[in-house]
GROMACS .gro file of N, CA and C in nm:
model
  252
    1UNK      N    1   7.244  14.133   6.746
    1UNK     CA    2   7.286  14.237   6.833
    1UNK      C    3   7.170  14.321   6.889
    2UNK      N    4   7.165  14.339   7.019
    2UNK     CA    5   7.051  14.424   7.067
    2UNK      C    6   7.080  14.570   7.049
    3UNK      N    7   6.988  14.646   7.027
    3UNK     CA    8   7.008  14.797   7.019
    3UNK      C    9   6.957  14.860   7.141
    4UNK      N   10   7.027  14.959   7.189
    4UNK     CA   11   6.985  15.038   7.300
    4UNK      C   12   6.867  15.122   7.259
    5UNK      N   13   6.777  15.144   7.344
    5UNK     CA   14   6.664  15.233   7.309
    5UNK      C   15   6.657  15.345   7.414
    6UNK      N   16   6.613  15.446   7.374
    6UNK     CA   17   6.580  15.568   7.462
    6UNK      C   18   6.460  15.549   7.545
    7UNK      N   19   6.445  15.642   7.636
    7UNK     CA   20   6.326  15.641   7.724
    7UNK      C   21   6.197  15.641   7.650
    8UNK      N   22   6.088  15.588   7.694
    8UNK     CA   23   5.964  15.607   7.629
    8UNK      C   24   5.868  15.633   7.734
    9UNK      N   25   5.738  15.661   7.694
    9UNK     CA   26   5.636  15.695   7.801
    9UNK      C   27   5.601  15.575   7.889
   10UNK      N   28   5.636  15.452   7.855
   10UNK     CA   29   5.600  15.346   7.938
   10UNK      C   30   5.714  15.299   8.028
   11UNK      N   31   5.818  15.370   8.030
   11UNK     CA   32   5.939  15.344   8.115
   11UNK      C   33   5.936  15.426   8.239
   12UNK      N   34   5.823  15.467   8.290
   12UNK     CA   35   5.811  15.551   8.407
   12UNK      C   36   5.857  15.486   8.534
   13UNK      N   37   5.915  15.560   8.625
   13UNK     CA   38   5.944  15.511   8.757
   13UNK      C   39   5.891  15.597   8.861
   14UNK      N   40   5.876  15.563   8.983
   14UNK     CA   41   5.836  15.652   9.090
   14UNK      C   42   5.926  15.625   9.209
   15UNK      N   43   5.977  15.731   9.266
   15UNK     CA   44   6.048  15.722   9.389
   15UNK      C   45   5.958  15.750   9.499
   16UNK      N   46   5.934  15.650   9.581
   16UNK     CA   47   5.832  15.660   9.687
   16UNK      C   48   5.886  15.688   9.826
   17UNK      N   49   6.016  15.678   9.835
   17UNK     CA   50   6.077  15.706   9.967
   17UNK      C   51   6.233  15.715   9.961
   18UNK      N   52   6.288  15.777  10.053
   18UNK     CA   53   6.437  15.780  10.062
   18UNK      C   54   6.480  15.789  10.204
   19UNK      N   55   6.584  15.735  10.238
   19UNK     CA   56   6.645  15.744  10.371
   19UNK      C   57   6.787  15.737  10.357
   20UNK      N   58   6.863  15.804  10.440
   20UNK     CA   59   7.010  15.801  10.432
   20UNK      C   60   7.059  15.849  10.567
   21UNK      N   61   7.185  15.816  10.590
   21UNK     CA   62   7.266  15.872  10.710
   21UNK      C   63   7.408  15.898  10.654
   22UNK      N   64   7.441  16.030  10.671
   22UNK     CA   65   7.584  16.065  10.636
   22UNK      C   66   7.652  16.132  10.742
   23UNK      N   67   7.784  16.152  10.735
   23UNK     CA   68   7.846  16.232  10.849
   23UNK      C   69   7.781  16.364  10.865
   24UNK      N   70   7.736  16.407  10.983
   24UNK     CA   71   7.674  16.529  11.013
   24UNK      C   72   7.548  16.550  10.945
   25UNK      N   73   7.484  16.447  10.890
   25UNK     CA   74   7.357  16.456  10.819
   25UNK      C   75   7.284  16.321  10.850
   26UNK      N   76   7.209  16.316  10.965
   26UNK     CA   77   7.128  16.192  10.991
   26UNK      C   78   7.007  16.172  10.908
   27UNK      N   79   6.972  16.253  10.826
   27UNK     CA   80   6.848  16.235  10.739
   27UNK      C   81   6.866  16.317  10.613
   28UNK      N   82   6.774  16.289  10.522
   28UNK     CA   83   6.780  16.363  10.385
   28UNK      C   84   6.763  16.512  10.403
   29UNK      N   85   6.686  16.561  10.490
   29UNK     CA   86   6.681  16.703  10.511
   29UNK      C   87   6.806  16.766  10.557
   30UNK      N   88   6.877  16.711  10.646
   30UNK     CA   89   7.007  16.749  10.696
   30UNK      C   90   7.111  16.741  10.586
   31UNK      N   91   7.107  16.637  10.501
   31UNK     CA   92   7.197  16.630  10.396
   31UNK      C   93   7.177  16.742  10.298
   32UNK      N   94   7.056  16.776  10.260
   32UNK     CA   95   7.028  16.888  10.163
   32UNK      C   96   7.083  17.016  10.223
   33UNK      N   97   7.038  17.037  10.361
   33UNK     CA   98   7.092  17.157  10.419
   33UNK      C   99   7.248  17.174  10.412
   34UNK      N  100   7.329  17.063  10.441
   34UNK     CA  101   7.465  17.065  10.437
   34UNK      C  102   7.516  17.094  10.298
   35UNK      N  103   7.456  17.028  10.193
   35UNK     CA  104   7.491  17.053  10.056
   35UNK      C  105   7.469  17.198  10.014
   36UNK      N  106   7.345  17.237  10.048
   36UNK     CA  107   7.301  17.379  10.013
   36UNK      C  108   7.392  17.487  10.072
   37UNK      N  109   7.441  17.454  10.196
   37UNK     CA  110   7.526  17.556  10.264
   37UNK      C  111   7.674  17.547  10.216
   38UNK      N  112   7.699  17.448  10.140
   38UNK     CA  113   7.836  17.427  10.086
   38UNK      C  114   7.938  17.385  10.189
   39UNK      N  115   7.883  17.314  10.291
   39UNK     CA  116   7.970  17.279  10.399
   39UNK      C  117   8.026  17.134  10.378
   40UNK      N  118   8.127  17.101  10.446
   40UNK     CA  119   8.173  16.954  10.440
   40UNK      C  120   8.139  16.890  10.572
   41UNK      N  121   8.157  16.765  10.582
   41UNK     CA  122   8.117  16.688  10.699
   41UNK      C  123   8.241  16.626  10.768
   42UNK      N  124   8.357  16.681  10.743
   42UNK     CA  125   8.480  16.632  10.802
   42UNK      C  126   8.496  16.697  10.938
   43UNK      N  127   8.537  16.611  11.033
   43UNK     CA  128   8.552  16.661  11.171
   43UNK      C  129   8.657  16.583  11.242
   44UNK      N  130   8.702  16.623  11.361
   44UNK     CA  131   8.796  16.548  11.431
   44UNK      C  132   8.745  16.419  11.472
   45UNK      N  133   8.830  16.317  11.489
   45UNK     CA  134   8.792  16.184  11.534
   45UNK      C  135   8.726  16.191  11.666
   46UNK      N  136   8.599  16.147  11.676
   46UNK     CA  137   8.524  16.150  11.802
   46UNK      C  138   8.601  16.067  11.912
   47UNK      N  139   8.616  16.123  12.025
   47UNK     CA  140   8.691  16.039  12.137
   47UNK      C  141   8.623  15.915  12.168
   48UNK      N  142   8.495  15.910  12.139
   48UNK     CA  143   8.415  15.788  12.158
   48UNK      C  144   8.459  15.672  12.072
   49UNK      N  145   8.509  15.709  11.950
   49UNK     CA  146   8.557  15.606  11.855
   49UNK      C  147   8.697  15.548  11.893
   50UNK      N  148   8.793  15.638  11.907
   50UNK     CA  149   8.925  15.600  11.939
   50UNK      C  150   9.006  15.722  11.972
   51UNK      N  151   9.114  15.697  12.038
   51UNK     CA  152   9.203  15.812  12.078
   51UNK      C  153   9.291  15.846  11.946
   52UNK      N  154   9.268  15.954  11.892
   52UNK     CA  155   9.341  15.993  11.771
   52UNK      C  156   9.493  16.015  11.805
   53UNK      N  157   9.519  16.060  11.927
   53UNK     CA  158   9.658  16.071  11.965
   53UNK      C  159   9.731  15.943  11.977
   54UNK      N  160   9.667  15.833  12.000
   54UNK     CA  161   9.733  15.696  12.013
   54UNK      C  162   9.779  15.653  11.864
   55UNK      N  163   9.700  15.697  11.766
   55UNK     CA  164   9.737  15.647  11.632
   55UNK      C  165   9.792  15.748  11.541
   56UNK      N  166   9.793  15.873  11.580
   56UNK     CA  167   9.843  15.978  11.485
   56UNK      C  168  10.003  15.986  11.480
   57UNK      N  169  10.047  15.999  11.362
   57UNK     CA  170  10.192  16.023  11.340
   57UNK      C  171  10.199  16.087  11.204
   58UNK      N  172  10.236  16.217  11.211
   58UNK     CA  173  10.235  16.296  11.073
   58UNK      C  174  10.303  16.232  10.968
   59UNK      N  175  10.399  16.147  10.990
   59UNK     CA  176  10.473  16.082  10.882
   59UNK      C  177  10.414  15.938  10.846
   60UNK      N  178  10.307  15.907  10.915
   60UNK     CA  179  10.238  15.775  10.885
   60UNK      C  180  10.325  15.664  10.955
   61UNK      N  181  10.326  15.543  10.891
   61UNK     CA  182  10.395  15.437  10.948
   61UNK      C  183  10.306  15.325  10.985
   62UNK      N  184  10.371  15.198  11.003
   62UNK     CA  185  10.273  15.093  11.047
   62UNK      C  186  10.186  15.118  11.165
   63UNK      N  187  10.059  15.096  11.146
   63UNK     CA  188   9.962  15.107  11.254
   63UNK      C  189   9.940  15.250  11.291
   64UNK      N  190   9.991  15.345  11.206
   64UNK     CA  191   9.961  15.486  11.238
   64UNK      C  192   9.881  15.553  11.122
   65UNK      N  193   9.828  15.666  11.153
   65UNK     CA  194   9.754  15.750  11.052
   65UNK      C  195   9.817  15.890  11.058
   66UNK      N  196   9.813  15.949  10.932
   66UNK     CA  197   9.876  16.085  10.928
   66UNK      C  198   9.772  16.196  10.932
   67UNK      N  199   9.654  16.171  10.983
   67UNK     CA  200   9.558  16.280  11.004
   67UNK      C  201   9.468  16.247  11.123
   68UNK      N  202   9.402  16.350  11.163
   68UNK     CA  203   9.306  16.335  11.282
   68UNK      C  204   9.166  16.354  11.253
   69UNK      N  205   9.133  16.362  11.129
   69UNK     CA  206   8.998  16.393  11.088
   69UNK      C  207   8.941  16.292  10.996
   70UNK      N  208   8.808  16.293  10.974
   70UNK     CA  209   8.727  16.205  10.884
   70UNK      C  210   8.587  16.233  10.883
   71UNK      N  211   8.512  16.157  10.812
   71UNK     CA  212   8.371  16.168  10.810
   71UNK      C  213   8.315  16.059  10.895
   72UNK      N  214   8.249  16.085  11.010
   72UNK     CA  215   8.201  15.992  11.103
   72UNK      C  216   8.049  16.002  11.118
   73UNK      N  217   7.983  15.887  11.115
   73UNK     CA  218   7.845  15.874  11.147
   73UNK      C  219   7.825  15.873  11.297
   74UNK      N  220   7.721  15.939  11.345
   74UNK     CA  221   7.692  15.938  11.483
   74UNK      C  222   7.615  15.805  11.512
   75UNK      N  223   7.637  15.744  11.616
   75UNK     CA  224   7.569  15.621  11.659
   75UNK      C  225   7.579  15.509  11.556
   76UNK      N  226   7.691  15.499  11.495
   76UNK     CA  227   7.718  15.386  11.408
   76UNK      C  228   7.711  15.254  11.464
   77UNK      N  229   7.731  15.241  11.596
   77UNK     CA  230   7.719  15.111  11.663
   77UNK      C  231   7.577  15.070  11.678
   78UNK      N  232   7.478  15.163  11.642
   78UNK     CA  233   7.343  15.132  11.655
   78UNK      C  234   7.285  15.063  11.531
   79UNK      N  235   7.368  15.047  11.429
   79UNK     CA  236   7.327  14.989  11.304
   79UNK      C  237   7.270  14.847  11.333
   80UNK      N  238   7.158  14.815  11.275
   80UNK     CA  239   7.090  14.680  11.292
   80UNK      C  240   7.129  14.593  11.179
   81UNK      N  241   7.242  14.528  11.186
   81UNK     CA  242   7.292  14.449  11.071
   81UNK      C  243   7.211  14.318  11.059
   82UNK      N  244   7.150  14.273  11.163
   82UNK     CA  245   7.069  14.153  11.160
   82UNK      C  246   6.935  14.178  11.074
   83UNK      N  247   6.894  14.305  11.070
   83UNK     CA  248   6.773  14.337  10.990
   83UNK      C  249   6.803  14.326  10.837
   84UNK      N  250   6.933  14.349  10.800
   84UNK     CA  251   6.974  14.343  10.662
   84UNK      C  252   7.038  14.210  10.633
   0.00000   0.00000   0.00000
């Protein structure tokens, strides 16, 4: 049976870079600012995505949603999936 061991001086790691995109935070600096301000990133469905009125029904139901908000990335259609 193997035993778990704690960290030792030779288990060092280095974080050399970070990148991210979150709703209302296109980079790490904007994410930290959003978090430090205690704000959320929930907003109305952008008209560019879809018409919330076409799918909204407060009681839900097949093909419908019961809210008009969410966390949306800007320019999500610009993601380069071929790169990954």
